[in-house]
Short mmCIF file of C-alpha atoms in Angstrom, two decimals:
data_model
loop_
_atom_site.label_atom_id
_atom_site.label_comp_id
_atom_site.label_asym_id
_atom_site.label_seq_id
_atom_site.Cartn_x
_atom_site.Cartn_y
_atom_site.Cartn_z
CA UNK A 42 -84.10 138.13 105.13
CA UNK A 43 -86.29 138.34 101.61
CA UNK A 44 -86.09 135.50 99.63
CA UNK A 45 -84.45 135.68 96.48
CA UNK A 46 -87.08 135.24 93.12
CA UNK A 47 -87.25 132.27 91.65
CA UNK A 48 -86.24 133.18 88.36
CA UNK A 49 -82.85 134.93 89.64
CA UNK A 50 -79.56 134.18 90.43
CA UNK A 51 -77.40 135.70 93.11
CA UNK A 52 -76.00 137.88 90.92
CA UNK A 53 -79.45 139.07 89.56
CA UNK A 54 -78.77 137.83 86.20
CA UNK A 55 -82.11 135.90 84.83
CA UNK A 56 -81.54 132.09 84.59
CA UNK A 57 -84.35 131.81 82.03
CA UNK A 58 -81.89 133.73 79.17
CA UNK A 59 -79.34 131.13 80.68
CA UNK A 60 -81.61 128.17 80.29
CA UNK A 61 -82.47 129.22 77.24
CA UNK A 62 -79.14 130.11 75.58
CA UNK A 63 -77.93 127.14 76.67
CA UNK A 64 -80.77 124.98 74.55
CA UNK A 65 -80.13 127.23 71.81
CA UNK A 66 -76.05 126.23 70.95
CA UNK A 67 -76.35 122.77 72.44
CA UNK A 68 -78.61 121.51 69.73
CA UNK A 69 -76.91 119.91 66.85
CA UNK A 70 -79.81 119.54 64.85
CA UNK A 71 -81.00 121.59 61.43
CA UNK A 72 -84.44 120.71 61.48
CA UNK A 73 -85.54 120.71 65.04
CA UNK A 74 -84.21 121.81 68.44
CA UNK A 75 -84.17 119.27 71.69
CA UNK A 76 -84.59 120.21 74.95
CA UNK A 77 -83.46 117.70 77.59
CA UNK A 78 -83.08 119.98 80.31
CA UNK A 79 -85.45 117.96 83.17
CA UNK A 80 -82.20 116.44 85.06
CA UNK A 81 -79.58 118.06 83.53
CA UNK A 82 -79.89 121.66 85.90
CA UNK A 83 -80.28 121.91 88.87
CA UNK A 84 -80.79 125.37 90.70
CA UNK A 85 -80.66 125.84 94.84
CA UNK A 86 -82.57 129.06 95.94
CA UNK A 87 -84.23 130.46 98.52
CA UNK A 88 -87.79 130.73 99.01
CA UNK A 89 -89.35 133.71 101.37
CA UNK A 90 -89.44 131.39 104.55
CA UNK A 91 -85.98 130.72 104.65
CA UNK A 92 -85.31 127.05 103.85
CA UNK A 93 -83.49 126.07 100.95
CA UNK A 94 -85.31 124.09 97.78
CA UNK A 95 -83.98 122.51 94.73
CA UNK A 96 -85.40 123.85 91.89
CA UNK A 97 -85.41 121.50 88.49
CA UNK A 98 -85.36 123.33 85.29
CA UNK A 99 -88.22 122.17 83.98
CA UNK A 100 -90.22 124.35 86.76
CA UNK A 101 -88.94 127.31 84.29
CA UNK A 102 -90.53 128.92 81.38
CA UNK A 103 -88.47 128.05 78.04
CA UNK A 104 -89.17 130.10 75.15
CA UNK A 105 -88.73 127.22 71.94
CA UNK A 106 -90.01 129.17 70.07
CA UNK A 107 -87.40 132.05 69.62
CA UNK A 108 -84.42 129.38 69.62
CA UNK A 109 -86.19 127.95 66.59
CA UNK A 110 -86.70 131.36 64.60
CA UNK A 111 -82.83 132.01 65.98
CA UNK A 112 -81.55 128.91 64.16
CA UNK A 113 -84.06 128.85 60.95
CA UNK A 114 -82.56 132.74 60.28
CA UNK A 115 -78.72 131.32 60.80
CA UNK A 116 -79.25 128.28 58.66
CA UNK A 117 -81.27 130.64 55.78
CA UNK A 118 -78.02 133.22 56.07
CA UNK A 119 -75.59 130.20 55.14
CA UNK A 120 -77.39 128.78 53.01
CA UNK A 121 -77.69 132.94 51.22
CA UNK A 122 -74.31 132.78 51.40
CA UNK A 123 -73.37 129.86 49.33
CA UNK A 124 -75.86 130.94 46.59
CA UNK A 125 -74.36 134.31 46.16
CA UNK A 126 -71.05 132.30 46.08
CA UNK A 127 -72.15 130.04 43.76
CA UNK A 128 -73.87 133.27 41.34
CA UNK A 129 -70.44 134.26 41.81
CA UNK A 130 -68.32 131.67 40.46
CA UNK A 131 -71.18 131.24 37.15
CA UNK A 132 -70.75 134.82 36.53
CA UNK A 133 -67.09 134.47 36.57
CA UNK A 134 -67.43 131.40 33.93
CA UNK A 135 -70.17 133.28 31.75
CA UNK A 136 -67.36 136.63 31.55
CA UNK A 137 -64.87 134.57 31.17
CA UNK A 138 -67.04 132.75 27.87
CA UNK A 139 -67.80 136.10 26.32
CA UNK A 140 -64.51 137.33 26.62
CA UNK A 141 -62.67 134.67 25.10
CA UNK A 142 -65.33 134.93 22.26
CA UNK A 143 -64.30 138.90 21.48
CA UNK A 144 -61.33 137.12 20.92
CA UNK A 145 -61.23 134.09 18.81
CA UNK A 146 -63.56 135.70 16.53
CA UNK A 147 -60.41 137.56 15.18
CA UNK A 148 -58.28 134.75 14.92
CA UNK A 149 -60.40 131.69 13.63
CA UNK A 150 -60.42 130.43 10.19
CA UNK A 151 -63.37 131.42 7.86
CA UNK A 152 -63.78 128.34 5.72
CA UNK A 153 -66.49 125.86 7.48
CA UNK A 154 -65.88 122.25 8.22
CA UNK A 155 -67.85 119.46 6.50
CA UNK A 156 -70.10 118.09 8.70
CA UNK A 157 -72.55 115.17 7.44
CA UNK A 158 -75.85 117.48 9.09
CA UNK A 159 -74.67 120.06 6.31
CA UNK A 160 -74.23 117.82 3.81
CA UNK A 161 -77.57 116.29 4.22
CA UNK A 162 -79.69 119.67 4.88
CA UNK A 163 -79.18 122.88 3.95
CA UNK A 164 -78.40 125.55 6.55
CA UNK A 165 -81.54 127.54 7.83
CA UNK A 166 -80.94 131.13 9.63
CA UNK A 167 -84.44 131.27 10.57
CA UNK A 168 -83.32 128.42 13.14
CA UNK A 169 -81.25 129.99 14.75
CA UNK A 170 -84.12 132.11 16.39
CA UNK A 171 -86.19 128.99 16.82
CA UNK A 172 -83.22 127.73 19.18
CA UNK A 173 -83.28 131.13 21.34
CA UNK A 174 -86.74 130.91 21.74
CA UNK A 175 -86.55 126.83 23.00
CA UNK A 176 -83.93 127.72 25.32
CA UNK A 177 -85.35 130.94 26.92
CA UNK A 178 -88.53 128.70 27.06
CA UNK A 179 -86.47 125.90 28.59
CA UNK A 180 -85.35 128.18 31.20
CA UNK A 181 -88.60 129.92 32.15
CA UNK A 182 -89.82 126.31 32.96
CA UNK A 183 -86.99 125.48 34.50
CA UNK A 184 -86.70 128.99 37.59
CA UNK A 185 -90.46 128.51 37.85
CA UNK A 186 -89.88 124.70 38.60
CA UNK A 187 -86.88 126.06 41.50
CA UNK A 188 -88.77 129.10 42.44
CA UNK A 189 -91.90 127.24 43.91
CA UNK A 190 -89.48 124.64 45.14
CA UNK A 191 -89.72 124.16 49.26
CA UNK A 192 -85.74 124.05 48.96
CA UNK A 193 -85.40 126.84 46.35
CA UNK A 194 -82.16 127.84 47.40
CA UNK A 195 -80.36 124.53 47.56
CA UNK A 196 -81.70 123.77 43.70
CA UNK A 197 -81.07 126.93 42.82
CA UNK A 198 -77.49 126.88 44.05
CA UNK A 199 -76.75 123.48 42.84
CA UNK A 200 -78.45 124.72 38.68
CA UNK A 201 -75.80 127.79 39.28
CA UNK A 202 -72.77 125.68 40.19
CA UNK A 203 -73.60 122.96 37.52
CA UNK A 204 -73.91 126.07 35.35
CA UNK A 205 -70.35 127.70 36.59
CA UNK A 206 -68.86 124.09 36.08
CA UNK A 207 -70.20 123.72 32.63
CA UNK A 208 -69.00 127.56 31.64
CA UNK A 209 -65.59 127.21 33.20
CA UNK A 210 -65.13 123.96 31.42
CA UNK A 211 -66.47 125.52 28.20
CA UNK A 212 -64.03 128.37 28.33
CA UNK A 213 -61.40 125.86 28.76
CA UNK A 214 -62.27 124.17 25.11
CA UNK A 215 -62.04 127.34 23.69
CA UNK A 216 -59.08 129.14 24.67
CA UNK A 217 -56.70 125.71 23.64
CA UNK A 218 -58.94 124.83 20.30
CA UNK A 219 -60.16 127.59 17.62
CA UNK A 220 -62.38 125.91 14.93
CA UNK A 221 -63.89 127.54 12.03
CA UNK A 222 -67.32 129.10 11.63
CA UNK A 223 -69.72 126.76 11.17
CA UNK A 224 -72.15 129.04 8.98
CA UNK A 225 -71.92 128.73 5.23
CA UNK A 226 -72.77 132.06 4.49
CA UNK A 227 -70.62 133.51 6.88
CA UNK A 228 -69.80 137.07 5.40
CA UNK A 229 -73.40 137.55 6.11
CA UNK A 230 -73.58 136.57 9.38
CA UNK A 231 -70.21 137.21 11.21
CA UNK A 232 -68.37 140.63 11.79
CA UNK A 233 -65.41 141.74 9.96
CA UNK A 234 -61.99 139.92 11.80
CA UNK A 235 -61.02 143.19 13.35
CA UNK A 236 -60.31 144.42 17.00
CA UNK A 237 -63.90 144.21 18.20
CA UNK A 238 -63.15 143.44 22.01
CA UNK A 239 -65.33 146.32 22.98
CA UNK A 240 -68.42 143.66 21.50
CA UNK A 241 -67.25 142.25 24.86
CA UNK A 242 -70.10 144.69 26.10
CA UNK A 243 -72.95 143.65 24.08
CA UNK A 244 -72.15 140.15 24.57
CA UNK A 245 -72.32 140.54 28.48
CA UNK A 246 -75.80 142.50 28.20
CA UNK A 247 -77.99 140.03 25.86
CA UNK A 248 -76.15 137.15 27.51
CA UNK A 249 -75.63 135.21 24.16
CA UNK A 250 -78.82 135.83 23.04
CA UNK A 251 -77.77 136.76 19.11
CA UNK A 252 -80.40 136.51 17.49
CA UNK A 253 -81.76 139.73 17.41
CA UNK A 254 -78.15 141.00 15.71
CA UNK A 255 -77.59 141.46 11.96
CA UNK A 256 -73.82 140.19 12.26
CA UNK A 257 -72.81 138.51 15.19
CA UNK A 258 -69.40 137.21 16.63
CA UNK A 259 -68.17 134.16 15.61
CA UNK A 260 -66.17 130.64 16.62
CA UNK A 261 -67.67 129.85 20.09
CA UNK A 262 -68.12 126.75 19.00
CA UNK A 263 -66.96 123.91 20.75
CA UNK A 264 -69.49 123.20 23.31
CA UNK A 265 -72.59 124.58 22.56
CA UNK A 266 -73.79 126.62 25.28
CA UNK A 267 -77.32 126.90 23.96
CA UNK A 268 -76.84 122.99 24.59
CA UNK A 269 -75.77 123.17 28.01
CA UNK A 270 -78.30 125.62 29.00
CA UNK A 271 -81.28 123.98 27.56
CA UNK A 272 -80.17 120.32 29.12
CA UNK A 273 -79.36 121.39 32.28
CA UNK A 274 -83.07 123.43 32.17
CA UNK A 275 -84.50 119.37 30.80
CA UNK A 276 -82.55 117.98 33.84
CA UNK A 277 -83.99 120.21 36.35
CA UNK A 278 -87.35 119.84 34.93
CA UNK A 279 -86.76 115.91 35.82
CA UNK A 280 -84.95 115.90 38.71
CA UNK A 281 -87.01 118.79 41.13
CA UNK A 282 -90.57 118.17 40.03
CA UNK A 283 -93.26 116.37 41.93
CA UNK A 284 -93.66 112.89 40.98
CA UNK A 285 -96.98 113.21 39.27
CA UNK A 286 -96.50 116.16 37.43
CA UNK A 287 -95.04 114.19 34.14
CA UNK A 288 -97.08 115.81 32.06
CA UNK A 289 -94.30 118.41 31.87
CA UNK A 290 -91.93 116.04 30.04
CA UNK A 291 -93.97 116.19 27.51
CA UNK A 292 -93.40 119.86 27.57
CA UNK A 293 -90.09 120.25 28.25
CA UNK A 294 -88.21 117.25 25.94
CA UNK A 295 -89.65 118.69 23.02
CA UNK A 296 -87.97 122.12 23.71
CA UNK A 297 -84.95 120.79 24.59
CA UNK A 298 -84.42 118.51 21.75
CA UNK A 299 -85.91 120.59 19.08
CA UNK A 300 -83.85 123.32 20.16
CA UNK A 301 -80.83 121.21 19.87
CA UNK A 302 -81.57 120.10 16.33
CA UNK A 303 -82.43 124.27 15.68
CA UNK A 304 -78.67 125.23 16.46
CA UNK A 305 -77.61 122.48 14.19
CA UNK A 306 -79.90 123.48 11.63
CA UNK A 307 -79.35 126.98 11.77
CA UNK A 308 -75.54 126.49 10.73
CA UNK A 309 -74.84 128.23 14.09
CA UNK A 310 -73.35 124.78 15.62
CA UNK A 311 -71.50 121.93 14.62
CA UNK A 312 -73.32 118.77 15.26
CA UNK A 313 -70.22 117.35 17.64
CA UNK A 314 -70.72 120.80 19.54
CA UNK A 315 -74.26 119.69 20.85
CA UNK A 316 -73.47 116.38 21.32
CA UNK A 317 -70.61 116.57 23.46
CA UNK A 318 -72.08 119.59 24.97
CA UNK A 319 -75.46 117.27 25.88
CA UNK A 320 -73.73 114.48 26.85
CA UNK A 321 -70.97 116.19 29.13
CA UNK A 322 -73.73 117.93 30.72
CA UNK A 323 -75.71 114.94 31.48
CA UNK A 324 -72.81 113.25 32.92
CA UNK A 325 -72.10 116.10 35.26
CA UNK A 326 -75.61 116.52 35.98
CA UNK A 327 -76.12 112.97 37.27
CA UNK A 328 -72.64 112.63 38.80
CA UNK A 329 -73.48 115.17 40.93
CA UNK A 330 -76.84 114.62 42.31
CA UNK A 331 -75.67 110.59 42.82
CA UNK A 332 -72.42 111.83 44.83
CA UNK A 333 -74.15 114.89 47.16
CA UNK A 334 -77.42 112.27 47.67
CA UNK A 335 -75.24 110.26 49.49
CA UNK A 336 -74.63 110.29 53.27
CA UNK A 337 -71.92 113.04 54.29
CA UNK A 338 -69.63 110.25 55.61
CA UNK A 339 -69.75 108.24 52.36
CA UNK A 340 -68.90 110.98 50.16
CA UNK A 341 -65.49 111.14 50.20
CA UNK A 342 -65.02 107.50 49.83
CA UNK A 343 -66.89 107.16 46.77
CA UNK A 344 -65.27 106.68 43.65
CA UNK A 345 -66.97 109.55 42.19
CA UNK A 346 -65.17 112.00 44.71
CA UNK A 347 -61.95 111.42 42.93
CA UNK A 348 -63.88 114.34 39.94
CA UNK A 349 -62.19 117.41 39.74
CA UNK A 350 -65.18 119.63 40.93
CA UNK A 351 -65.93 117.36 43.90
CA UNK A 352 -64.11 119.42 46.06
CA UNK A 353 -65.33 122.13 44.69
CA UNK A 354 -68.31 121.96 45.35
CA UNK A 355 -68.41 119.81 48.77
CA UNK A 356 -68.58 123.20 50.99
CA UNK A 357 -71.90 124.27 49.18
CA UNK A 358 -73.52 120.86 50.08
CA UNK A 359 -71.87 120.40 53.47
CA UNK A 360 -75.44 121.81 55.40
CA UNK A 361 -77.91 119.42 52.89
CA UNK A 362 -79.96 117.18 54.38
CA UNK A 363 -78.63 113.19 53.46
CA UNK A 364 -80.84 111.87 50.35
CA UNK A 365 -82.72 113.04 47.86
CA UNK A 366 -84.71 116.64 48.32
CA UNK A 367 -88.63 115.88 48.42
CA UNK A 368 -89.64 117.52 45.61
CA UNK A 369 -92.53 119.56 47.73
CA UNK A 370 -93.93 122.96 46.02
CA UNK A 371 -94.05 125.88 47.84
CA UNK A 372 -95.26 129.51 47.20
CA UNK A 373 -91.74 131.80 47.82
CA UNK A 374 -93.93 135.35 49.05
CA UNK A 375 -95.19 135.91 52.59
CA UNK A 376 -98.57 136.84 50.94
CA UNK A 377 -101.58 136.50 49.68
CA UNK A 378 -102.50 133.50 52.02
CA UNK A 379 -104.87 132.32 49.55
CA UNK A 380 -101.85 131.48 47.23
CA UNK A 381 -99.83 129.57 49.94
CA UNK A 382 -103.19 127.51 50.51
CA UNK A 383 -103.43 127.32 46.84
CA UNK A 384 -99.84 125.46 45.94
CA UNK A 385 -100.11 123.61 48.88
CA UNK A 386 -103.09 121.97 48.19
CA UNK A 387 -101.56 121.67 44.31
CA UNK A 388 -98.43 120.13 46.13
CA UNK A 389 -100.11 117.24 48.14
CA UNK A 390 -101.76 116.60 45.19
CA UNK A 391 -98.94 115.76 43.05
CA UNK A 392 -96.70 113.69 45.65
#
């Protein structure tokens, strides 16, 4: 009688893809994949002179390897998912912003409200560019800072669901509350109170960007999104950069508070609509980061998980490592080599 191969069953199906698929769904872990697989299988076949041997299962070839790819492409696919999600729900918040603005415009009052930043210093249009420039500044800084991130996907996720939170909040405030336009000279600067919901359009396209416009929309006022956008920008800045690179806060408050005082300036904001707008945000911010930092089983018993976005957001962090990310650089291409050597070397400089 032939002996049977060692690498087959009676029913000529090849343990090894056993063996292996086996190790592949019995590992809990993100990170790494354990084999224990000396005593736990034990195969009985026949060898060529007859007699039977026990074979252990660490006499077989296991391919680690392609269980490790296997997981690292599922993990990278969830992980997609939940940033597309979370695009999703700030694209929802931004349409629902601009939307609300086509409308309010035709229903606000026209005559300003005294505010002491008015009183005190006259209102300057050119500012108003000064503060588009400072936050589309703010924000380069801030995607170059996530896209050479090692964990670009969970900051960038987490920047678009702060983002979503702030919008959908924002849109709240102004759909219940309709104050005046701030600007003095306001014939000048805002559109005619007519049915001008096809602006809707041109809002959606320069995404709030105005400044380019001879007459703009008006009474999006209370929060400041410029606000929100360049603080959250600040906060990333702070939060996801390696610990020696402080040299950027030196860059980055500047813009962000400069661009603040610009909006205020410019007669385009209140100054209670970048206050509360900067100090929401920086609540939120920080909330956050100090609830989802914590370990999974301690999040829903902390007082902070009583928010209202909490559960909101708790299925995008339910894959996150425990702690803190380590704020490790990493270049996001497959090629040139040279530049993966390059911020690597940049990287393990700056820890």
């Amino acid at each position: 009688m032939g002996g049977h191969r060692r690498d087959q069953s009676d029913s000529e199906v090849p343990l090894r893809q056993c063996i292996e698929f086996q190790q592949c769904i019995s590992s809990n872990s993100q990170d790494q994949i354990g084999f224990h697989t000396e005593t736990s299988i034990n195969i009985v076949g026949s060898v060529p002179n007859g007699t039977i041997n026990s074979i252990s299962s660490s006499d077989l070839p296991i391919y680690r390897n392609d269980c490790i790819i296997y997981r690292q492409q599922k993990i990278w696919q969830k992980e997609a998912l939940k940033t597309c999600a979370a695009f999703f729900c700030l694209l929802i918040s931004a349409f629902l912003n601009f939307f609300l603005l086509t409308v309010i415009h035709d229903i606000v009052p026209r005559e300003p409200l005294p505010d002491l930043v008015f009183m005190l210093i006259p209102q300057q249009r050119w500012a108003w560019v000064v503060g588009d420039i400072f936050s589309t500044l703010n924000a380069v800084l801030g995607f170059t800072c996530v896209l050479l991130h090692k964990k670009r996907l969970i900051v960038f996720r987490r920047v678009l669901l702060l983002g979503g939170i702030m919008y959908g909040l924002r849109a709240v405030v102004l759909g219940v509350t309709f104050l005046p336009s701030s600007f003095q000279n306001r014939d000048e600067i805002c559109l005619p109170q007519v049915n001008r919901t096809a602006m809707f359009v041109t809002y959606v396209v320069t995404l709030g960007l105005t400044s380019g416009q001879n007459k703009i929309l008006c009474g999006d006022l209370m929060f400041s999104g410029h606000t929100v956008v360049l603080t959250i920008m600040y906060f990333t800045l702070l939060q996801y950069t390696p610990r020696r690179l402080v040299y950027l806060r030196y860059i980055a408050a500047p813009l962000t508070y400069m661009g603040i005082a610009a909006l205020v300036i410019s007669g385009g904001h209140y100054t209670m609509d970048v206050l509360i707008a900067y100090w929401l945000t920086s609540h939120i911010f920080y909330a956050y980061h100090q609830v989802f930092e914590m370990p999974r089983l301690e999040r829903m018993k902390a007082p902070l998980s009583h928010l209202w976005w909490f559960w909101l957001c708790y299925w995008f962090e339910s894959d996150v490592p425990d702690g803190a990310l380590r704020n490790e650089w990493d270049w996001p291409l497959p090629g040139p080599i040279c530049l993966h050597h390059f911020i690597q070397r940049i990287s393990d400089k700056l820890q």
